[in-house]
Amino acid sequence: MSDESFDHLSDHLQSIQIEDEDASRYYINYISESDEDEAGLPDSTQIDDDIDISLLPRDLIITPIPHELFTNDHLKTEFEAIFRQFDPNITVLYLKFFQRVRITFTNSLNALRARINIHEYDFHGFKFKTYFACPLPIRSTETYLRPPEPEKLFLISPPVSPPIGWEQKVEDPPVVDFNLLAAIAQLQPNESHEVLPSQGNLPKIIIHTCEDLGPQDEHSNALRQKLIKPTLVQTRRPPSAQSQS
């Protein structure tokens, strides 16, 4: 789910929960582990004037959290009240599959204040870790190889050591003799077929097919197959001790 989707959700929703089967469809977040994020957070909400707050994300990831938070409505109300003191119009996204919560604030300043004050906050035996949900930059696809066109390609295999300047060439498609295919399609069973017409003093070539086998021929053929096929003789069982006695 992109940041634009979360922006759209924050305008219409107050809280939402994604179940296990739906959570895997979304890219959850990218937790920045830079030196600035890992450094100690100030104890107060005093913001440096030199920092451009608008460049910061307005989404926070909260983890770890109690497992009962996803099923207990009273616990959800208590949890959301902690963050609504910084922004009453937050959007809470419960990501049960990832055991974390994503909170979207109306602006970056409220998100920064919440991160400073709620980091290491003790909630029912769990100490919150707050992270900015940093968007991943979209890389240009022009730097990657593109797949071939969706058509049948007849490419000539490259040599073992391609010389300098060697280029992939498209091989001509295989030759299909349509006249031969048409002649085969005209063949009919139990009929004579003229393969080559007569030309001058050369005779023509005609193939006469065999007729269908009659009842006697079929019987002879079955007998012939039976004689050709060997009969497997079962190995005799060796005598037992009782029979010898």
PDB file of C-alpha atoms in Angstrom:
ATOM      1  CA  MET A   1       0.000   0.000   0.000  1.00  0.00           C
ATOM      2  CA  SER A   2       1.551   3.293  -1.056  1.00  0.00           C
ATOM      3  CA  ASP A   3       1.743   6.472   0.996  1.00  0.00           C
ATOM      4  CA  GLU A   4      -0.923   8.033  -1.210  1.00  0.00           C
ATOM      5  CA  SER A   5      -3.278   5.227  -0.187  1.00  0.00           C
ATOM      6  CA  PHE A   6      -2.648   5.934   3.470  1.00  0.00           C
ATOM      7  CA  ASP A   7      -3.246   9.635   2.847  1.00  0.00           C
ATOM      8  CA  HIS A   8      -6.578   8.752   1.283  1.00  0.00           C
ATOM      9  CA  LEU A   9      -7.475   6.500   4.200  1.00  0.00           C
ATOM     10  CA  SER A  10      -6.690   9.158   6.774  1.00  0.00           C
ATOM     11  CA  ASP A  11      -9.290  11.475   5.261  1.00  0.00           C
ATOM     12  CA  HIS A  12     -12.142   8.972   5.605  1.00  0.00           C
ATOM     13  CA  LEU A  13     -11.274   6.497   8.369  1.00  0.00           C
ATOM     14  CA  GLN A  14     -10.477   6.658  12.058  1.00  0.00           C
ATOM     15  CA  SER A  15      -9.190   3.115  12.614  1.00  0.00           C
ATOM     16  CA  ILE A  16      -8.953  -0.069  10.593  1.00  0.00           C
ATOM     17  CA  GLN A  17      -7.660  -3.591  11.220  1.00  0.00           C
ATOM     18  CA  ILE A  18      -6.110  -5.854   8.583  1.00  0.00           C
ATOM     19  CA  GLU A  19      -6.494  -9.577   9.221  1.00  0.00           C
ATOM     20  CA  ASP A  20      -3.846 -12.211   8.546  1.00  0.00           C
ATOM     21  CA  GLU A  21      -5.066 -13.186   5.097  1.00  0.00           C
ATOM     22  CA  ASP A  22      -5.156  -9.549   3.928  1.00  0.00           C
ATOM     23  CA  ALA A  23      -1.981  -8.251   5.533  1.00  0.00           C
ATOM     24  CA  SER A  24       0.371 -10.070   3.193  1.00  0.00           C
ATOM     25  CA  ARG A  25      -0.955  -8.044   0.242  1.00  0.00           C
ATOM     26  CA  TYR A  26       0.525  -4.801   1.526  1.00  0.00           C
ATOM     27  CA  TYR A  27       4.078  -3.601   1.837  1.00  0.00           C
ATOM     28  CA  ILE A  28       4.130  -2.613   5.518  1.00  0.00           C
ATOM     29  CA  ASN A  29       6.984  -0.170   6.049  1.00  0.00           C
ATOM     30  CA  TYR A  30      10.628   0.566   5.709  1.00  0.00           C
ATOM     31  CA  ILE A  31      12.166   1.205   9.139  1.00  0.00           C
ATOM     32  CA  SER A  32      14.989   3.685   8.843  1.00  0.00           C
ATOM     33  CA  GLU A  33      18.013   2.535  10.835  1.00  0.00           C
ATOM     34  CA  SER A  34      20.169   5.583  10.196  1.00  0.00           C
ATOM     35  CA  ASP A  35      22.264   7.184  12.879  1.00  0.00           C
ATOM     36  CA  GLU A  36      19.716   9.914  13.319  1.00  0.00           C
ATOM     37  CA  ASP A  37      16.926   7.461  14.163  1.00  0.00           C
ATOM     38  CA  GLU A  38      19.069   5.325  16.478  1.00  0.00           C
ATOM     39  CA  ALA A  39      20.434   8.306  18.373  1.00  0.00           C
ATOM     40  CA  GLY A  40      18.945   9.195  21.732  1.00  0.00           C
ATOM     41  CA  LEU A  41      15.700  11.119  21.486  1.00  0.00           C
ATOM     42  CA  PRO A  42      15.329  14.374  23.408  1.00  0.00           C
ATOM     43  CA  ASP A  43      13.336  14.328  26.623  1.00  0.00           C
ATOM     44  CA  SER A  44      11.152  17.263  25.629  1.00  0.00           C
ATOM     45  CA  THR A  45       9.089  18.187  22.629  1.00  0.00           C
ATOM     46  CA  GLN A  46      11.319  21.130  21.735  1.00  0.00           C
ATOM     47  CA  ILE A  47      11.902  21.094  17.974  1.00  0.00           C
ATOM     48  CA  ASP A  48      14.992  22.593  16.375  1.00  0.00           C
ATOM     49  CA  ASP A  49      14.112  25.474  14.075  1.00  0.00           C
ATOM     50  CA  ASP A  50      16.758  24.365  11.564  1.00  0.00           C
ATOM     51  CA  ILE A  51      14.898  21.100  10.836  1.00  0.00           C
ATOM     52  CA  ASP A  52      12.410  21.123   7.984  1.00  0.00           C
ATOM     53  CA  ILE A  53       9.529  19.249   9.610  1.00  0.00           C
ATOM     54  CA  SER A  54       7.601  18.993   6.353  1.00  0.00           C
ATOM     55  CA  LEU A  55      10.205  16.579   4.969  1.00  0.00           C
ATOM     56  CA  LEU A  56       9.565  14.056   7.731  1.00  0.00           C
ATOM     57  CA  PRO A  57       7.016  11.252   7.279  1.00  0.00           C
ATOM     58  CA  ARG A  58       3.712  11.560   9.072  1.00  0.00           C
ATOM     59  CA  ASP A  59       3.332   7.829   9.683  1.00  0.00           C
ATOM     60  CA  LEU A  60       4.660   5.960  12.716  1.00  0.00           C
ATOM     61  CA  ILE A  61       5.192   2.245  13.226  1.00  0.00           C
ATOM     62  CA  ILE A  62       4.635   1.019  16.788  1.00  0.00           C
ATOM     63  CA  THR A  63       6.148  -2.294  17.911  1.00  0.00           C
ATOM     64  CA  PRO A  64       6.182  -4.441  20.037  1.00  0.00           C
ATOM     65  CA  ILE A  65       2.581  -4.489  21.176  1.00  0.00           C
ATOM     66  CA  PRO A  66       0.406  -6.891  23.194  1.00  0.00           C
ATOM     67  CA  HIS A  67      -1.242  -9.605  21.140  1.00  0.00           C
ATOM     68  CA  GLU A  68      -4.554  -8.895  22.899  1.00  0.00           C
ATOM     69  CA  LEU A  69      -4.586  -5.440  21.306  1.00  0.00           C
ATOM     70  CA  PHE A  70      -6.022  -6.876  18.070  1.00  0.00           C
ATOM     71  CA  THR A  71      -9.047  -8.455  19.779  1.00  0.00           C
ATOM     72  CA  ASN A  72      -9.747  -6.318  22.859  1.00  0.00           C
ATOM     73  CA  ASP A  73     -11.747  -3.166  22.045  1.00  0.00           C
ATOM     74  CA  HIS A  74     -11.131  -1.648  25.482  1.00  0.00           C
ATOM     75  CA  LEU A  75      -7.385  -2.082  24.991  1.00  0.00           C
ATOM     76  CA  LYS A  76      -7.645  -0.484  21.545  1.00  0.00           C
ATOM     77  CA  THR A  77      -9.381   2.573  23.010  1.00  0.00           C
ATOM     78  CA  GLU A  78      -6.672   2.915  25.660  1.00  0.00           C
ATOM     79  CA  PHE A  79      -3.956   2.495  23.029  1.00  0.00           C
ATOM     80  CA  GLU A  80      -5.393   5.081  20.629  1.00  0.00           C
ATOM     81  CA  ALA A  81      -5.929   7.587  23.454  1.00  0.00           C
ATOM     82  CA  ILE A  82      -2.162   7.725  23.976  1.00  0.00           C
ATOM     83  CA  PHE A  83      -1.648   9.041  20.446  1.00  0.00           C
ATOM     84  CA  ARG A  84      -4.812  11.119  20.141  1.00  0.00           C
ATOM     85  CA  GLN A  85      -3.407  13.535  22.702  1.00  0.00           C
ATOM     86  CA  PHE A  86      -0.971  14.617  19.993  1.00  0.00           C
ATOM     87  CA  ASP A  87      -3.454  14.478  17.098  1.00  0.00           C
ATOM     88  CA  PRO A  88      -7.173  13.721  17.577  1.00  0.00           C
ATOM     89  CA  ASN A  89      -7.625  12.875  13.870  1.00  0.00           C
ATOM     90  CA  ILE A  90      -5.154  10.026  13.562  1.00  0.00           C
ATOM     91  CA  THR A  91      -5.740   6.915  11.471  1.00  0.00           C
ATOM     92  CA  VAL A  92      -4.834   3.671  13.241  1.00  0.00           C
ATOM     93  CA  LEU A  93      -4.009   0.664  11.096  1.00  0.00           C
ATOM     94  CA  TYR A  94      -3.741  -2.606  13.034  1.00  0.00           C
ATOM     95  CA  LEU A  95      -1.421  -5.006  11.205  1.00  0.00           C
ATOM     96  CA  LYS A  96      -2.097  -8.274  12.978  1.00  0.00           C
ATOM     97  CA  PHE A  97       0.016 -10.391  10.667  1.00  0.00           C
ATOM     98  CA  PHE A  98       3.120  -8.294  11.425  1.00  0.00           C
ATOM     99  CA  GLN A  99       2.362  -7.676  15.115  1.00  0.00           C
ATOM    100  CA  ARG A 100       2.590  -3.912  14.784  1.00  0.00           C
ATOM    101  CA  VAL A 101       0.430  -0.824  14.374  1.00  0.00           C
ATOM    102  CA  ARG A 102       0.767   1.949  11.826  1.00  0.00           C
ATOM    103  CA  ILE A 103      -0.535   5.362  12.808  1.00  0.00           C
ATOM    104  CA  THR A 104      -1.040   8.174  10.313  1.00  0.00           C
ATOM    105  CA  PHE A 105      -1.074  11.743  11.636  1.00  0.00           C
ATOM    106  CA  THR A 106      -2.497  14.804   9.934  1.00  0.00           C
ATOM    107  CA  ASN A 107       0.934  16.434   9.695  1.00  0.00           C
ATOM    108  CA  SER A 108       4.587  15.622  10.255  1.00  0.00           C
ATOM    109  CA  LEU A 109       4.929  17.830  13.341  1.00  0.00           C
ATOM    110  CA  ASN A 110       2.364  15.825  15.304  1.00  0.00           C
ATOM    111  CA  ALA A 111       4.036  12.602  14.218  1.00  0.00           C
ATOM    112  CA  LEU A 112       7.428  13.877  15.400  1.00  0.00           C
ATOM    113  CA  ARG A 113       6.073  14.938  18.784  1.00  0.00           C
ATOM    114  CA  ALA A 114       4.405  11.573  19.270  1.00  0.00           C
ATOM    115  CA  ARG A 115       7.592   9.737  18.356  1.00  0.00           C
ATOM    116  CA  ILE A 116       9.660  11.779  20.816  1.00  0.00           C
ATOM    117  CA  ASN A 117       7.271  11.281  23.719  1.00  0.00           C
ATOM    118  CA  ILE A 118       5.990   7.740  23.119  1.00  0.00           C
ATOM    119  CA  HIS A 119       9.323   6.072  22.361  1.00  0.00           C
ATOM    120  CA  GLU A 120      10.086   3.544  25.156  1.00  0.00           C
ATOM    121  CA  TYR A 121       6.581   4.089  26.563  1.00  0.00           C
ATOM    122  CA  ASP A 122       5.502   1.247  28.881  1.00  0.00           C
ATOM    123  CA  PHE A 123       2.144  -0.218  27.822  1.00  0.00           C
ATOM    124  CA  HIS A 124       0.959  -3.315  29.702  1.00  0.00           C
ATOM    125  CA  GLY A 125       4.468  -4.666  30.048  1.00  0.00           C
ATOM    126  CA  PHE A 126       5.555  -3.763  26.495  1.00  0.00           C
ATOM    127  CA  LYS A 127       7.894  -0.864  25.756  1.00  0.00           C
ATOM    128  CA  PHE A 128       6.955   0.865  22.528  1.00  0.00           C
ATOM    129  CA  LYS A 129       9.523   1.337  19.800  1.00  0.00           C
ATOM    130  CA  THR A 130       8.449   4.124  17.455  1.00  0.00           C
ATOM    131  CA  TYR A 131       9.766   4.410  13.918  1.00  0.00           C
ATOM    132  CA  PHE A 132       9.017   6.660  11.008  1.00  0.00           C
ATOM    133  CA  ALA A 133       7.459   4.807   8.079  1.00  0.00           C
ATOM    134  CA  CYS A 134       9.859   6.047   5.431  1.00  0.00           C
ATOM    135  CA  PRO A 135       8.675   5.690   1.829  1.00  0.00           C
ATOM    136  CA  LEU A 136      10.888   3.745  -0.526  1.00  0.00           C
ATOM    137  CA  PRO A 137      12.124   5.712  -3.550  1.00  0.00           C
ATOM    138  CA  ILE A 138      10.800   4.438  -6.860  1.00  0.00           C
ATOM    139  CA  ARG A 139      13.702   3.591  -9.131  1.00  0.00           C
ATOM    140  CA  SER A 140      13.590   4.109 -12.847  1.00  0.00           C
ATOM    141  CA  THR A 141      13.009   0.951 -14.851  1.00  0.00           C
ATOM    142  CA  GLU A 142      15.097   2.232 -17.755  1.00  0.00           C
ATOM    143  CA  THR A 143      18.279   0.947 -16.086  1.00  0.00           C
ATOM    144  CA  TYR A 144      17.072  -2.664 -16.216  1.00  0.00           C
ATOM    145  CA  LEU A 145      16.794  -5.087 -19.099  1.00  0.00           C
ATOM    146  CA  ARG A 146      13.360  -5.287 -20.587  1.00  0.00           C
ATOM    147  CA  PRO A 147      11.699  -8.600 -21.378  1.00  0.00           C
ATOM    148  CA  PRO A 148      11.446  -9.596 -25.041  1.00  0.00           C
ATOM    149  CA  GLU A 149       8.362  -8.863 -27.029  1.00  0.00           C
ATOM    150  CA  PRO A 150       5.551 -11.395 -26.525  1.00  0.00           C
ATOM    151  CA  GLU A 151       6.048 -13.186 -29.819  1.00  0.00           C
ATOM    152  CA  LYS A 152       7.744 -16.335 -31.036  1.00  0.00           C
ATOM    153  CA  LEU A 153      11.439 -15.582 -31.445  1.00  0.00           C
ATOM    154  CA  PHE A 154      13.935 -17.581 -33.464  1.00  0.00           C
ATOM    155  CA  LEU A 155      17.245 -16.335 -32.083  1.00  0.00           C
ATOM    156  CA  ILE A 156      20.628 -17.628 -33.159  1.00  0.00           C
ATOM    157  CA  SER A 157      22.611 -18.884 -30.184  1.00  0.00           C
ATOM    158  CA  PRO A 158      25.688 -16.768 -29.428  1.00  0.00           C
ATOM    159  CA  PRO A 159      29.140 -18.297 -29.887  1.00  0.00           C
ATOM    160  CA  VAL A 160      31.207 -19.476 -26.933  1.00  0.00           C
ATOM    161  CA  SER A 161      33.355 -16.344 -27.040  1.00  0.00           C
ATOM    162  CA  PRO A 162      31.369 -13.615 -28.794  1.00  0.00           C
ATOM    163  CA  PRO A 163      33.667 -11.258 -30.684  1.00  0.00           C
ATOM    164  CA  ILE A 164      33.569  -7.533 -30.156  1.00  0.00           C
ATOM    165  CA  GLY A 165      30.575  -6.015 -31.866  1.00  0.00           C
ATOM    166  CA  TRP A 166      28.613  -9.259 -32.046  1.00  0.00           C
ATOM    167  CA  GLU A 167      24.873  -8.650 -32.155  1.00  0.00           C
ATOM    168  CA  GLN A 168      21.968 -10.969 -31.647  1.00  0.00           C
ATOM    169  CA  LYS A 169      20.278 -11.729 -34.956  1.00  0.00           C
ATOM    170  CA  VAL A 170      16.845 -13.096 -35.566  1.00  0.00           C
ATOM    171  CA  GLU A 171      16.831 -16.367 -37.464  1.00  0.00           C
ATOM    172  CA  ASP A 172      14.411 -16.918 -40.304  1.00  0.00           C
ATOM    173  CA  PRO A 173      11.372 -18.956 -39.297  1.00  0.00           C
ATOM    174  CA  PRO A 174      11.352 -22.616 -40.370  1.00  0.00           C
ATOM    175  CA  VAL A 175      10.234 -23.368 -43.925  1.00  0.00           C
ATOM    176  CA  VAL A 176       6.804 -24.944 -44.109  1.00  0.00           C
ATOM    177  CA  ASP A 177       5.906 -26.797 -47.312  1.00  0.00           C
ATOM    178  CA  PHE A 178       2.239 -25.951 -47.646  1.00  0.00           C
ATOM    179  CA  ASN A 179       1.965 -27.964 -50.884  1.00  0.00           C
ATOM    180  CA  LEU A 180       3.060 -31.091 -49.029  1.00  0.00           C
ATOM    181  CA  LEU A 181       0.605 -30.418 -46.232  1.00  0.00           C
ATOM    182  CA  ALA A 182      -2.189 -29.932 -48.758  1.00  0.00           C
ATOM    183  CA  ALA A 183      -1.312 -33.199 -50.524  1.00  0.00           C
ATOM    184  CA  ILE A 184      -1.314 -35.111 -47.235  1.00  0.00           C
ATOM    185  CA  ALA A 185      -4.662 -33.609 -46.327  1.00  0.00           C
ATOM    186  CA  GLN A 186      -6.158 -34.921 -49.583  1.00  0.00           C
ATOM    187  CA  LEU A 187      -5.142 -38.519 -48.906  1.00  0.00           C
ATOM    188  CA  GLN A 188      -8.031 -40.899 -48.341  1.00  0.00           C
ATOM    189  CA  PRO A 189      -7.845 -44.428 -46.936  1.00  0.00           C
ATOM    190  CA  ASN A 190      -8.199 -47.442 -49.267  1.00  0.00           C
ATOM    191  CA  GLU A 191      -7.533 -45.350 -52.355  1.00  0.00           C
ATOM    192  CA  SER A 192      -4.655 -45.205 -54.802  1.00  0.00           C
ATOM    193  CA  HIS A 193      -2.461 -42.127 -54.614  1.00  0.00           C
ATOM    194  CA  GLU A 194      -0.492 -40.662 -57.448  1.00  0.00           C
ATOM    195  CA  VAL A 195       2.828 -39.563 -56.019  1.00  0.00           C
ATOM    196  CA  LEU A 196       4.506 -38.382 -59.215  1.00  0.00           C
ATOM    197  CA  PRO A 197       2.733 -37.682 -62.518  1.00  0.00           C
ATOM    198  CA  SER A 198       4.215 -38.908 -65.782  1.00  0.00           C
ATOM    199  CA  GLN A 199       6.546 -36.504 -67.545  1.00  0.00           C
ATOM    200  CA  GLY A 200       7.571 -37.316 -71.097  1.00  0.00           C
ATOM    201  CA  ASN A 201       8.985 -40.829 -71.192  1.00  0.00           C
ATOM    202  CA  LEU A 202       8.999 -41.138 -67.398  1.00  0.00           C
ATOM    203  CA  PRO A 203       6.231 -43.232 -65.882  1.00  0.00           C
ATOM    204  CA  LYS A 204       4.072 -41.981 -63.119  1.00  0.00           C
ATOM    205  CA  ILE A 205       4.292 -43.365 -59.624  1.00  0.00           C
ATOM    206  CA  ILE A 206       1.123 -44.601 -57.965  1.00  0.00           C
ATOM    207  CA  ILE A 207       0.845 -46.107 -54.492  1.00  0.00           C
ATOM    208  CA  HIS A 208      -1.906 -48.665 -53.965  1.00  0.00           C
ATOM    209  CA  THR A 209      -2.936 -49.130 -50.359  1.00  0.00           C
ATOM    210  CA  CYS A 210      -3.740 -52.496 -48.851  1.00  0.00           C
ATOM    211  CA  GLU A 211      -7.333 -53.404 -48.323  1.00  0.00           C
ATOM    212  CA  ASP A 212      -8.825 -53.819 -44.890  1.00  0.00           C
ATOM    213  CA  LEU A 213      -8.261 -57.170 -43.252  1.00  0.00           C
ATOM    214  CA  GLY A 214     -11.155 -59.605 -43.442  1.00  0.00           C
ATOM    215  CA  PRO A 215     -12.360 -61.838 -40.606  1.00  0.00           C
ATOM    216  CA  GLN A 216      -9.963 -64.652 -41.569  1.00  0.00           C
ATOM    217  CA  ASP A 217      -7.051 -62.282 -41.896  1.00  0.00           C
ATOM    218  CA  GLU A 218      -7.837 -60.789 -38.505  1.00  0.00           C
ATOM    219  CA  HIS A 219      -7.879 -64.285 -36.982  1.00  0.00           C
ATOM    220  CA  SER A 220      -4.546 -65.098 -38.625  1.00  0.00           C
ATOM    221  CA  ASN A 221      -3.098 -61.834 -37.407  1.00  0.00           C
ATOM    222  CA  ALA A 222      -4.246 -62.517 -33.830  1.00  0.00           C
ATOM    223  CA  LEU A 223      -2.739 -66.023 -33.990  1.00  0.00           C
ATOM    224  CA  ARG A 224       0.502 -64.609 -35.331  1.00  0.00           C
ATOM    225  CA  GLN A 225       0.699 -62.079 -32.495  1.00  0.00           C
ATOM    226  CA  LYS A 226       0.018 -64.834 -29.967  1.00  0.00           C
ATOM    227  CA  LEU A 227       2.835 -66.989 -31.347  1.00  0.00           C
ATOM    228  CA  ILE A 228       5.274 -64.113 -31.432  1.00  0.00           C
ATOM    229  CA  LYS A 229       4.499 -62.990 -27.892  1.00  0.00           C
ATOM    230  CA  PRO A 230       6.348 -65.269 -25.440  1.00  0.00           C
ATOM    231  CA  THR A 231       4.445 -66.924 -22.623  1.00  0.00           C
ATOM    232  CA  LEU A 232       5.763 -66.260 -19.141  1.00  0.00           C
ATOM    233  CA  VAL A 233       6.036 -69.509 -17.185  1.00  0.00           C
ATOM    234  CA  GLN A 234       5.541 -69.098 -13.460  1.00  0.00           C
ATOM    235  CA  THR A 235       8.447 -70.276 -11.340  1.00  0.00           C
ATOM    236  CA  ARG A 236       7.614 -73.399  -9.369  1.00  0.00           C
ATOM    237  CA  ARG A 237       7.510 -73.047  -5.623  1.00  0.00           C
ATOM    238  CA  PRO A 238      10.273 -74.984  -3.862  1.00  0.00           C
ATOM    239  CA  PRO A 239       9.144 -77.922  -1.724  1.00  0.00           C
ATOM    240  CA  SER A 240       8.440 -77.145   1.905  1.00  0.00           C
ATOM    241  CA  ALA A 241       9.809 -78.994   4.927  1.00  0.00           C
ATOM    242  CA  GLN A 242       6.462 -80.720   5.604  1.00  0.00           C
ATOM    243  CA  SER A 243       6.290 -82.230   2.115  1.00  0.00           C
ATOM    244  CA  GLN A 244       9.802 -83.665   2.474  1.00  0.00           C
ATOM    245  CA  SER A 245       8.897 -85.341   5.739  1.00  0.00           C
TER     246      SER A 245
END
